[in-house]
CSV table of C-alpha atoms in Angstrom, one decimal:
chain,number,residue,atom,x,y,z
A,1,MET,CA,10.1,56.4,-28.0
A,2,SER,CA,11.4,58.2,-25.0
A,3,THR,CA,10.4,61.8,-24.2
A,4,LEU,CA,12.4,64.6,-22.4
A,5,THR,CA,10.6,66.2,-19.4
A,6,ARG,CA,11.7,69.1,-17.4
A,7,GLU,CA,11.7,69.0,-13.9
A,8,PRO,CA,10.0,71.7,-12.0
A,9,GLY,CA,13.1,73.1,-10.5
A,10,ASN,CA,14.7,73.7,-13.8
A,11,ARG,CA,12.2,76.0,-15.3
A,12,SER,CA,13.3,79.7,-15.6
A,13,ALA,CA,10.9,82.2,-14.3
A,14,PRO,CA,10.3,85.3,-16.5
A,15,PRO,CA,11.7,88.5,-14.9
A,16,SER,CA,9.3,90.4,-13.1
A,17,ARG,CA,8.8,94.1,-14.1
A,18,PRO,CA,9.0,96.8,-11.5
A,19,SER,CA,5.9,98.3,-10.5
A,20,PRO,CA,5.1,102.0,-11.5
A,21,ALA,CA,5.6,103.1,-7.8
A,22,ARG,CA,8.9,101.5,-8.0
A,23,ARG,CA,9.9,103.2,-11.4
A,24,LEU,CA,8.8,106.4,-10.1
A,25,ARG,CA,10.8,106.0,-6.9
A,26,GLY,CA,13.9,105.2,-9.0
A,27,ALA,CA,13.6,108.1,-11.2
A,28,LEU,CA,13.3,110.4,-8.0
A,29,ASP,CA,16.4,108.7,-6.7
A,30,ALA,CA,18.3,109.6,-9.8
A,31,SER,CA,17.1,112.9,-10.5
A,32,THR,CA,16.5,114.6,-7.1
A,33,PRO,CA,19.5,116.6,-5.9
A,34,ALA,CA,20.8,116.0,-2.5
A,35,ILE,CA,19.5,118.2,0.3
A,36,GLY,CA,22.7,120.1,0.7
A,37,THR,CA,22.9,120.6,-2.8
A,38,SER,CA,19.2,122.2,-3.1
A,39,ALA,CA,20.0,124.4,0.1
A,40,LEU,CA,23.5,125.7,-1.2
A,41,VAL,CA,22.0,126.5,-4.7
A,42,ALA,CA,18.9,128.1,-3.2
A,43,VAL,CA,21.1,130.3,-0.9
A,44,ALA,CA,23.4,131.5,-3.7
A,45,LEU,CA,20.5,132.4,-5.8
A,46,CYS,CA,18.6,134.3,-3.2
A,47,LEU,CA,22.0,136.2,-2.3
A,48,SER,CA,22.5,136.9,-6.0
A,49,LEU,CA,19.1,138.4,-6.1
A,50,ALA,CA,19.5,140.7,-3.2
A,51,PRO,CA,18.9,144.5,-3.5
A,52,SER,CA,21.4,146.4,-5.6
A,53,LEU,CA,22.3,150.2,-5.7
A,54,LEU,CA,21.4,150.5,-9.3
A,55,PRO,CA,18.9,148.9,-11.7
A,56,ARG,CA,20.4,145.7,-13.5
A,57,THR,CA,20.3,144.9,-16.9
A,58,SER,CA,19.0,141.1,-17.4
A,59,ALA,CA,22.3,140.0,-18.9
A,60,ILE,CA,24.2,141.2,-15.8
A,61,GLN,CA,21.5,139.8,-13.5
A,62,GLY,CA,21.8,136.7,-15.4
A,63,VAL,CA,25.7,136.5,-15.1
A,64,VAL,CA,25.5,137.2,-11.6
A,65,CYS,CA,22.9,134.3,-10.7
A,66,GLY,CA,24.8,131.9,-13.1
A,67,LEU,CA,28.2,132.5,-11.4
A,68,ALA,CA,26.4,132.1,-7.8
A,69,ILE,CA,24.9,128.7,-9.0
A,70,ALA,CA,28.4,127.5,-10.3
A,71,LEU,CA,30.2,128.7,-7.1
A,72,ALA,CA,27.5,126.6,-5.2
A,73,LEU,CA,27.9,123.4,-6.9
A,74,ALA,CA,31.7,124.0,-6.7
A,75,GLY,CA,31.3,124.2,-3.0
A,76,ARG,CA,29.2,121.4,-2.7
A,77,GLU,CA,31.5,119.1,-4.9
A,78,GLY,CA,34.4,120.5,-2.7
A,79,VAL,CA,32.6,119.2,0.5
A,80,ARG,CA,32.0,115.9,-1.1
A,81,ARG,CA,35.8,115.3,-1.9
A,82,LEU,CA,36.8,116.4,1.5
A,83,ARG,CA,34.5,113.7,3.0
A,84,THR,CA,35.6,110.9,0.8
A,85,ALA,CA,37.6,110.2,-2.1
A,86,HIS,CA,34.5,109.0,-4.0
A,87,PRO,CA,31.6,111.4,-4.1
A,88,ALA,CA,28.7,109.5,-2.4
A,89,PRO,CA,25.3,109.2,-3.9
A,90,ALA,CA,22.6,111.6,-2.8
A,91,SER,CA,21.8,111.3,0.7
A,92,GLY,CA,18.5,111.0,2.2
A,93,GLU,CA,15.1,109.5,1.4
A,94,ALA,CA,13.9,110.5,-2.2
A,95,GLU,CA,10.6,112.2,-0.7
A,96,VAL,CA,12.7,114.0,1.7
A,97,ARG,CA,15.0,115.3,-1.1
A,98,CYS,CA,12.0,116.3,-3.1
A,99,LEU,CA,10.6,118.4,-0.2
A,100,ALA,CA,14.1,120.1,0.3
A,101,ALA,CA,14.1,120.8,-3.3
A,102,ALA,CA,10.4,122.4,-3.2
A,103,VAL,CA,11.3,124.4,-0.5
A,104,ALA,CA,14.4,125.8,-2.1
A,105,ALA,CA,12.4,126.6,-5.0
A,106,ALA,CA,9.9,128.4,-3.1
A,107,SER,CA,12.5,130.5,-1.4
A,108,VAL,CA,14.0,131.5,-4.7
A,109,VAL,CA,10.6,132.5,-6.1
A,110,VAL,CA,10.2,134.7,-3.1
A,111,ALA,CA,13.6,136.2,-3.4
A,112,GLY,CA,12.8,136.9,-7.1
A,113,THR,CA,9.6,138.5,-6.0
A,114,GLY,CA,11.6,140.8,-4.0
A,115,ALA,CA,14.1,141.6,-6.5
A,116,HIS,CA,11.3,142.4,-8.9
A,117,HIS,CA,9.9,145.0,-6.7
A,118,TRP,CA,13.2,146.3,-5.9
A,119,GLN,CA,14.3,146.7,-9.3
A,120,SER,CA,11.1,148.2,-10.3
A,121,ALA,CA,11.1,150.9,-7.5
A,122,LEU,CA,14.8,151.8,-8.6
A,123,ARG,CA,13.6,152.1,-12.1
A,124,GLU,CA,10.6,154.4,-11.2
A,125,THR,CA,12.7,156.7,-8.9
A,126,MET,CA,15.4,156.8,-11.8
A,127,GLY,CA,12.9,157.7,-14.4
A,128,GLN,CA,13.3,154.3,-16.5
A,129,ALA,CA,10.7,151.6,-17.5
A,130,THR,CA,9.9,148.9,-15.1
A,131,ILE,CA,10.7,145.1,-15.8
A,132,GLY,CA,8.2,142.6,-16.8
A,133,LEU,CA,8.2,138.6,-17.3
A,134,SER,CA,10.7,139.1,-20.3
A,135,TYR,CA,13.5,140.3,-18.0
A,136,TRP,CA,13.3,137.2,-15.7
A,137,LEU,CA,13.0,134.9,-18.7
A,138,GLU,CA,16.3,136.7,-20.1
A,139,VAL,CA,17.9,136.5,-16.6
A,140,CYS,CA,17.1,132.6,-16.4
A,141,ALA,CA,18.4,132.0,-20.1
A,142,ALA,CA,21.6,134.0,-19.3
A,143,GLY,CA,22.1,132.5,-15.9
A,144,THR,CA,21.8,128.9,-17.4
A,145,VAL,CA,24.2,129.5,-20.1
A,146,VAL,CA,26.8,131.1,-17.8
A,147,ALA,CA,26.5,128.4,-15.1
A,148,ALA,CA,26.8,125.6,-17.7
A,149,ALA,CA,30.0,127.3,-19.3
A,150,ALA,CA,31.5,127.9,-15.7
A,151,ILE,CA,30.8,124.1,-14.8
A,152,PHE,CA,32.1,122.9,-18.0
A,153,ALA,CA,35.2,125.2,-17.5
A,154,GLY,CA,35.9,124.0,-14.2
A,155,ARG,CA,35.6,120.3,-15.1
A,156,ALA,CA,37.8,120.9,-18.3
A,157,ILE,CA,40.6,122.4,-16.0
A,158,ARG,CA,40.2,119.9,-13.2
A,159,ALA,CA,40.8,117.0,-16.1
A,160,LEU,CA,43.6,118.8,-17.6
A,161,VAL,CA,45.5,119.5,-14.2
A,162,ARG,CA,45.4,115.7,-13.4
A,163,HIS,CA,48.1,115.3,-16.0
A,164,ARG,CA,51.7,116.6,-16.1
A,165,LYS,CA,51.1,118.0,-19.6
A,166,GLY,CA,47.7,119.6,-18.8
A,167,ARG,CA,49.0,121.3,-16.0
A,168,ARG,CA,51.5,122.9,-18.6
A,169,ILE,CA,48.8,123.7,-20.9
A,170,VAL,CA,46.7,125.3,-18.0
A,171,ALA,CA,49.7,127.6,-16.9
A,172,ALA,CA,50.7,128.4,-20.5
A,173,VAL,CA,47.1,129.5,-21.5
A,174,GLY,CA,46.6,131.1,-18.1
A,175,THR,CA,50.0,133.1,-18.6
A,176,ALA,CA,49.1,133.8,-22.2
A,177,LEU,CA,45.6,135.5,-21.2
A,178,LEU,CA,47.0,137.6,-18.3
A,179,ALA,CA,50.0,139.0,-20.8
A,180,ALA,CA,47.5,139.5,-23.5
A,181,TRP,CA,45.0,141.6,-21.1
A,182,PHE,CA,47.9,143.6,-19.5
A,183,GLY,CA,49.5,143.9,-22.7
A,184,PHE,CA,46.7,144.7,-25.1
A,185,GLY,CA,43.4,144.5,-23.3
A,186,SER,CA,43.4,147.5,-21.4
A,187,ALA,CA,44.6,149.5,-24.7
A,188,LEU,CA,41.9,147.6,-26.6
A,189,PHE,CA,39.0,148.5,-24.4
A,190,PHE,CA,40.1,151.5,-22.9
A,191,PRO,CA,42.4,153.5,-25.2
A,192,PRO,CA,44.6,156.2,-23.6
A,193,ALA,CA,43.9,159.6,-24.3
A,194,GLY,CA,46.5,159.9,-27.0
A,195,ASN,CA,46.4,162.1,-30.2
A,196,ALA,CA,44.8,159.2,-32.3
A,197,ASP,CA,41.3,160.5,-31.5
A,198,PRO,CA,38.7,162.4,-33.6
A,199,ALA,CA,38.9,165.4,-31.2
A,200,SER,CA,42.6,166.0,-32.4
A,201,ALA,CA,41.1,166.7,-35.9
A,202,SER,CA,39.2,169.8,-34.7
A,203,PRO,CA,40.5,173.4,-35.1
A,204,ILE,CA,42.9,175.0,-32.7
A,205,PRO,CA,40.9,177.3,-30.4
A,206,ALA,CA,41.5,180.9,-31.4
A,207,ALA,CA,40.7,182.3,-28.3
A,208,PRO,CA,44.0,183.2,-26.4
A,209,GLY,CA,42.5,182.3,-23.0
A,210,LEU,CA,42.4,178.7,-23.9
A,211,ALA,CA,45.3,176.3,-23.5
A,212,GLY,CA,46.5,174.5,-27.0
A,213,SER,CA,45.9,178.1,-28.8
A,214,GLU,CA,48.2,179.7,-30.9
A,215,ASP,CA,49.4,182.0,-27.9
A,216,SER,CA,49.5,178.9,-25.6
A,217,LEU,CA,52.7,177.4,-23.8
A,218,VAL,CA,50.9,174.2,-24.2
A,219,GLY,CA,51.0,172.5,-27.6
A,220,TRP,CA,47.3,171.4,-28.8
A,221,ASP,CA,48.8,168.0,-29.5
A,222,THR,CA,49.9,167.3,-25.8
A,223,LEU,CA,46.6,168.1,-24.2
A,224,GLY,CA,45.2,164.5,-24.8
A,225,ARG,CA,41.7,163.5,-25.6
A,226,GLU,CA,40.1,164.9,-22.5
A,227,GLY,CA,42.1,168.1,-22.5
A,228,ARG,CA,41.2,169.0,-25.9
A,229,ARG,CA,37.6,168.2,-25.1
A,230,PHE,CA,37.8,170.5,-21.8
A,231,VAL,CA,39.0,173.6,-23.8
A,232,SER,CA,36.5,173.0,-26.5
A,233,ILE,CA,33.5,173.2,-24.0
A,234,ALA,CA,31.1,176.0,-25.3
A,235,SER,CA,31.3,179.1,-23.6
A,236,SER,CA,29.4,182.4,-23.4
A,237,GLY,CA,32.0,184.3,-22.3
A,238,SER,CA,35.9,184.9,-22.4
A,239,ALA,CA,36.8,181.7,-20.8
A,240,VAL,CA,40.2,181.1,-19.2
A,241,ARG,CA,40.9,177.3,-19.3
A,242,THR,CA,44.4,175.8,-18.7
A,243,TYR,CA,44.9,172.3,-19.0
A,244,VAL,CA,48.2,170.4,-18.9
A,245,GLY,CA,48.2,167.1,-20.3
A,246,LEU,CA,50.4,163.9,-19.8
A,247,GLY,CA,52.5,164.9,-23.1
A,248,SER,CA,53.0,168.5,-21.9
A,249,ALA,CA,55.9,168.0,-19.5
A,250,PRO,CA,57.6,165.0,-18.4
A,251,ASP,CA,56.8,164.7,-14.8
A,252,VAL,CA,54.4,165.9,-12.4
A,253,PRO,CA,56.4,169.0,-10.8
A,254,SER,CA,57.1,170.3,-14.2
A,255,ARG,CA,53.4,169.9,-15.3
A,256,ALA,CA,52.5,171.9,-12.3
A,257,SER,CA,55.0,174.7,-13.1
A,258,LEU,CA,53.7,174.7,-16.7
A,259,ALA,CA,50.1,175.0,-15.6
A,260,VAL,CA,51.0,178.1,-13.3
A,261,ARG,CA,53.0,179.7,-16.2
A,262,GLU,CA,50.2,179.0,-18.6
A,263,SER,CA,47.6,180.4,-16.4
A,264,GLU,CA,49.5,183.6,-15.7
A,265,ARG,CA,50.2,183.9,-19.6
A,266,ALA,CA,46.2,183.6,-20.2
A,267,GLY,CA,45.5,186.0,-17.2
A,268,GLY,CA,44.1,183.4,-15.0
A,269,PHE,CA,45.5,185.1,-11.8
A,270,ASP,CA,44.0,188.3,-12.8
A,271,ARG,CA,40.5,187.3,-12.2
A,272,GLY,CA,38.9,186.9,-9.1
A,273,HIS,CA,38.3,183.3,-8.7
A,274,LEU,CA,40.7,180.5,-9.6
A,275,VAL,CA,39.2,176.9,-9.8
A,276,LEU,CA,41.6,173.9,-9.7
A,277,ALA,CA,39.8,171.1,-11.3
A,278,ILE,CA,41.5,167.8,-10.2
A,279,PRO,CA,40.7,165.4,-13.5
A,280,THR,CA,39.4,161.9,-13.1
A,281,GLY,CA,41.7,159.0,-13.7
A,282,SER,CA,41.3,159.4,-17.4
A,283,GLY,CA,41.8,163.1,-17.4
A,284,TRP,CA,38.3,163.9,-17.9
A,285,VAL,CA,36.6,167.1,-16.0
A,286,ASP,CA,32.9,167.5,-16.4
A,287,ALA,CA,31.7,169.9,-18.4
A,288,GLN,CA,28.5,170.6,-16.3
A,289,ALA,CA,30.8,171.6,-13.5
A,290,VAL,CA,32.9,173.7,-15.8
A,291,GLU,CA,29.7,175.5,-17.2
A,292,GLY,CA,28.5,175.8,-13.5
A,293,PHE,CA,31.7,177.6,-12.3
A,294,GLU,CA,31.6,179.9,-15.5
A,295,ARG,CA,27.9,180.6,-15.1
A,296,ARG,CA,28.3,181.6,-11.3
A,297,TRP,CA,31.4,183.9,-11.7
A,298,GLY,CA,31.3,184.8,-15.4
A,299,ASN,CA,34.2,186.4,-16.9
A,300,ASP,CA,36.0,186.5,-13.4
A,301,VAL,CA,36.9,183.0,-13.2
A,302,ALA,CA,39.8,180.7,-14.6
A,303,ILE,CA,40.1,177.1,-14.6
A,304,VAL,CA,43.1,175.1,-14.2
A,305,ALA,CA,43.4,171.4,-14.5
A,306,GLN,CA,46.4,168.9,-14.7
A,307,GLN,CA,46.4,165.6,-16.2
A,308,TYR,CA,48.0,162.5,-14.0
A,309,SER,CA,46.7,159.5,-16.0
A,310,ASP,CA,45.0,158.5,-19.1
A,311,ALA,CA,43.7,155.0,-17.8
A,312,PRO,CA,39.8,154.8,-16.6
A,313,SER,CA,39.5,156.3,-13.3
A,314,TRP,CA,38.6,152.8,-11.9
A,315,MET,CA,41.8,151.4,-13.3
A,316,THR,CA,43.6,154.2,-11.8
A,317,PHE,CA,41.8,153.8,-8.7
A,318,LEU,CA,43.0,150.3,-8.2
A,319,THR,CA,46.5,150.5,-9.5
A,320,ASP,CA,47.8,153.9,-8.8
A,321,ARG,CA,45.5,155.9,-6.3
A,322,ASP,CA,48.3,158.1,-5.1
A,323,ALA,CA,48.8,159.6,-8.5
A,324,ALA,CA,45.8,161.9,-7.9
A,325,SER,CA,47.0,163.0,-4.7
A,326,ASP,CA,50.5,163.6,-5.8
A,327,SER,CA,49.4,165.8,-8.9
A,328,ALA,CA,46.7,167.5,-6.8
A,329,ARG,CA,49.3,168.3,-4.1
A,330,ALA,CA,51.8,169.7,-6.8
A,331,LEU,CA,49.4,171.7,-8.6
A,332,THR,CA,47.9,173.3,-5.5
A,333,SER,CA,51.3,174.0,-4.1
A,334,ALA,CA,52.6,175.7,-7.2
A,335,VAL,CA,49.5,177.8,-7.4
A,336,ARG,CA,49.5,178.9,-3.9
A,337,ALA,CA,53.3,179.8,-3.9
A,338,HIS,CA,52.6,182.0,-7.2
A,339,ILE,CA,49.7,183.6,-5.6
A,340,ASP,CA,51.7,184.4,-2.6
A,341,THR,CA,54.0,186.5,-4.5
A,342,LEU,CA,51.1,188.9,-5.6
A,343,PRO,CA,50.0,191.7,-3.8
A,344,ALA,CA,47.4,190.8,-1.3
A,345,SER,CA,44.5,193.1,-3.0
A,346,GLN,CA,45.0,191.2,-6.2
A,347,ARG,CA,45.1,187.5,-5.2
A,348,PRO,CA,42.2,185.5,-6.6
A,349,GLU,CA,40.3,183.3,-4.3
A,350,VAL,CA,41.2,179.6,-4.8
A,351,HIS,CA,38.5,176.8,-5.3
A,352,VAL,CA,39.5,173.0,-5.4
A,353,TYR,CA,37.2,170.9,-7.3
A,354,GLY,CA,37.4,167.3,-8.0
A,355,GLN,CA,34.8,164.4,-9.0
A,356,SER,CA,35.5,160.7,-8.3
A,357,LEU,CA,39.1,159.8,-8.1
A,358,GLY,CA,39.6,163.5,-8.5
A,359,ALA,CA,37.7,164.3,-5.5
A,360,SER,CA,40.3,162.1,-3.6
A,361,GLY,CA,43.0,164.1,-5.0
A,362,ALA,CA,41.4,167.2,-4.2
A,363,ALA,CA,40.7,166.2,-0.3
A,364,ALA,CA,44.4,164.9,-0.1
A,365,ALA,CA,45.8,168.4,-1.6
A,366,LEU,CA,43.7,170.4,1.1
A,367,THR,CA,44.7,168.3,4.3
A,368,ASN,CA,47.7,170.2,5.0
A,369,THR,CA,46.5,173.6,3.6
A,370,GLU,CA,46.0,176.5,5.8
A,371,ALA,CA,42.3,176.8,6.9
A,372,GLY,CA,40.4,179.3,4.7
A,373,SER,CA,43.1,179.6,2.2
A,374,CYS,CA,40.9,177.3,-0.5
A,375,ALA,CA,37.3,176.5,-0.8
A,376,ALA,CA,36.7,172.7,-1.8
A,377,PHE,CA,33.9,171.0,-3.6
A,378,LEU,CA,33.7,167.2,-4.1
A,379,ALA,CA,31.4,165.2,-6.4
A,380,GLY,CA,31.1,161.5,-5.9
A,381,PRO,CA,34.1,161.2,-3.7
A,382,PRO,CA,35.2,157.6,-3.2
A,383,ALA,CA,34.4,156.0,0.1
A,384,GLY,CA,36.6,156.9,2.9
A,385,VAL,CA,37.3,160.4,1.5
A,386,HIS,CA,36.3,163.3,3.7
A,387,LEU,CA,37.1,166.7,3.9
A,388,PRO,CA,35.9,169.0,6.9
A,389,GLY,CA,34.6,172.3,5.6
A,390,GLY,CA,34.3,171.2,2.1
A,391,THR,CA,31.2,171.2,0.0
A,392,VAL,CA,30.2,167.3,-0.7
A,393,LEU,CA,27.8,166.1,-3.5
A,394,ALA,CA,27.2,162.4,-3.1
A,395,ASN,CA,24.4,160.1,-4.1
A,396,THR,CA,23.4,157.1,-2.0
A,397,SER,CA,22.8,155.1,-5.2
A,398,ASP,CA,26.5,155.9,-6.3
A,399,PRO,CA,28.7,152.6,-5.6
A,400,VAL,CA,32.0,154.7,-5.7
A,401,VAL,CA,30.7,156.2,-2.7
A,402,TRP,CA,29.9,152.9,-1.2
A,403,TRP,CA,32.9,150.8,-2.2
A,404,GLU,CA,35.9,150.1,-0.2
A,405,PRO,CA,37.5,146.8,1.2
A,406,ALA,CA,36.0,147.7,4.5
A,407,LEU,CA,32.5,147.1,2.9
A,408,LEU,CA,33.2,143.3,3.2
A,409,TRP,CA,32.7,143.6,7.3
A,410,SER,CA,31.3,147.1,7.9
A,411,PRO,CA,28.5,149.2,6.7
A,412,PRO,CA,29.3,152.3,4.6
A,413,ASP,CA,29.4,155.8,5.8
A,414,LEU,CA,26.7,157.7,4.0
A,415,SER,CA,26.3,160.8,6.4
A,416,HIS,CA,27.6,162.9,3.8
A,417,ALA,CA,25.3,161.5,0.7
A,418,ARG,CA,21.9,162.6,-0.1
A,419,VAL,CA,19.3,159.9,-0.4
A,420,ASP,CA,18.3,160.0,-4.5
A,421,ALA,CA,16.9,156.4,-4.4
A,422,PRO,CA,15.9,153.3,-2.2
A,423,VAL,CA,18.9,152.4,-0.1
A,424,PRO,CA,19.5,148.6,0.4
A,425,ALA,CA,20.2,147.1,3.7
A,426,TRP,CA,23.8,146.4,4.5
A,427,LEU,CA,24.9,142.5,4.2
A,428,PRO,CA,28.5,141.1,5.1
A,429,LEU,CA,30.3,140.1,2.0
A,430,VAL,CA,27.0,140.1,-0.2
A,431,THR,CA,26.9,144.2,-0.2
A,432,PHE,CA,30.5,144.2,-1.3
A,433,VAL,CA,30.0,142.0,-4.2
A,434,HIS,CA,27.0,143.5,-5.4
A,435,THR,CA,28.4,147.0,-5.0
A,436,THR,CA,31.4,145.8,-7.1
A,437,VAL,CA,29.1,144.6,-9.8
A,438,ASP,CA,27.1,148.2,-9.6
A,439,LEU,CA,30.6,149.8,-10.5
A,440,LEU,CA,30.2,148.4,-14.1
A,441,THR,CA,27.2,150.4,-14.7
A,442,SER,CA,27.5,153.5,-12.3
A,443,LEU,CA,27.6,156.1,-15.3
A,444,ASP,CA,24.7,154.4,-17.3
A,445,THR,CA,21.9,156.0,-15.0
A,446,ALA,CA,20.0,159.3,-15.3
A,447,PRO,CA,21.8,162.3,-14.2
A,448,GLY,CA,21.3,162.8,-10.5
A,449,HIS,CA,21.7,159.1,-9.9
A,450,GLY,CA,24.7,156.7,-9.6
A,451,HIS,CA,28.0,158.2,-10.3
A,452,ARG,CA,26.4,160.9,-12.7
A,453,TYR,CA,26.1,164.3,-11.1
A,454,GLY,CA,25.6,166.3,-14.2
A,455,GLN,CA,23.4,169.4,-13.5
A,456,ASP,CA,23.6,168.7,-9.9
A,457,GLN,CA,27.3,170.0,-10.1
A,458,ALA,CA,26.1,173.3,-11.8
A,459,ASP,CA,23.5,174.0,-9.3
A,460,CYS,CA,25.6,173.2,-6.2
A,461,SER,CA,28.7,175.4,-7.8
A,462,ALA,CA,26.3,178.2,-8.7
């Protein structure tokens, strides 16, 4: 009986198992980011943690950090695609990449520690509670979600634009979103100062010196939300307050003319002081300033305001900044023309007041006015607005005072501002981005900080 024998050369050897060291090295090769990726993400996070003007909520800081991570990764991917059509694997030895990742993580920890102390210092200065570990845990959670969502959205859009139908879908969706925002978004989130407001249900003022009263030339329903609030501010005396809303007259010249006639009817020109209050973009006039003027001069002051927009001040600032200047010039010219017809001994002193975008309008109205003919008081004027001889109240923590395109490449002019909180060092581009973010919360601070001047205006005007 024959037997089968295997030759030694035909035997199959069992596969060798990689050593633990090789398995660890393979895991490091697969999981450790490239040196460039670690560096870009670390730089982006450090810059996103740079000092801000105002205290940041964990949600806002998380969004800033998440977008910074997404932009860093997008930039890294763009560099890879420029170098080769096929992204190359992570470069460098695993140990070197691990070291780079560790250095990057350490730099972020250092930046985070600095941000923690800065945010705590801001909060202590502004009378807010300091932050703790939970704040940074929330920042990490929000940043992770935002970064993941941004990366997913970017990849989805990139996948769609590779196909003709996908490009059409992206274009259609983008157009629809823009149309929805400009058509409905601003009205939904920032309703205009129309009659559909609880203030319109309040009783018509009985005092004859207030706009909207039964004797007034300006209809109560035409004042708009902010106009009704303005005339409804509590007063201890016989206030004379004139407000002309967008619906009170069809255009700027006619509104200015109506403001003069209404002020004359109410006896405004018979008083010793006439304050022209240039509203913000929404038509708002700060009640603290009104109370300050009336406390200083009592029954010898009249206040006149003319609305030029019912959109939020920031929106008007970006889209129709000249509206404030045109309206302020028209009102100032109309008032001065009427005062010039009065006997010299009966002419009131004219004061022009403006806050935020209203300060920009007030400054523009007085640029070509005779020296000494008007006194000016500006609160929180936008960057670049100056009026020699005028009284300026500005906080160094107010992003409105900082923000302008030139902030991208040059530091702000804070010579007219008071130091109310720690002032961050200026960094090209970075400061502009952080200041833009701070604009979102410029009114969420305690009075005397940010874009809230409140009692400071009353003290200054009084």
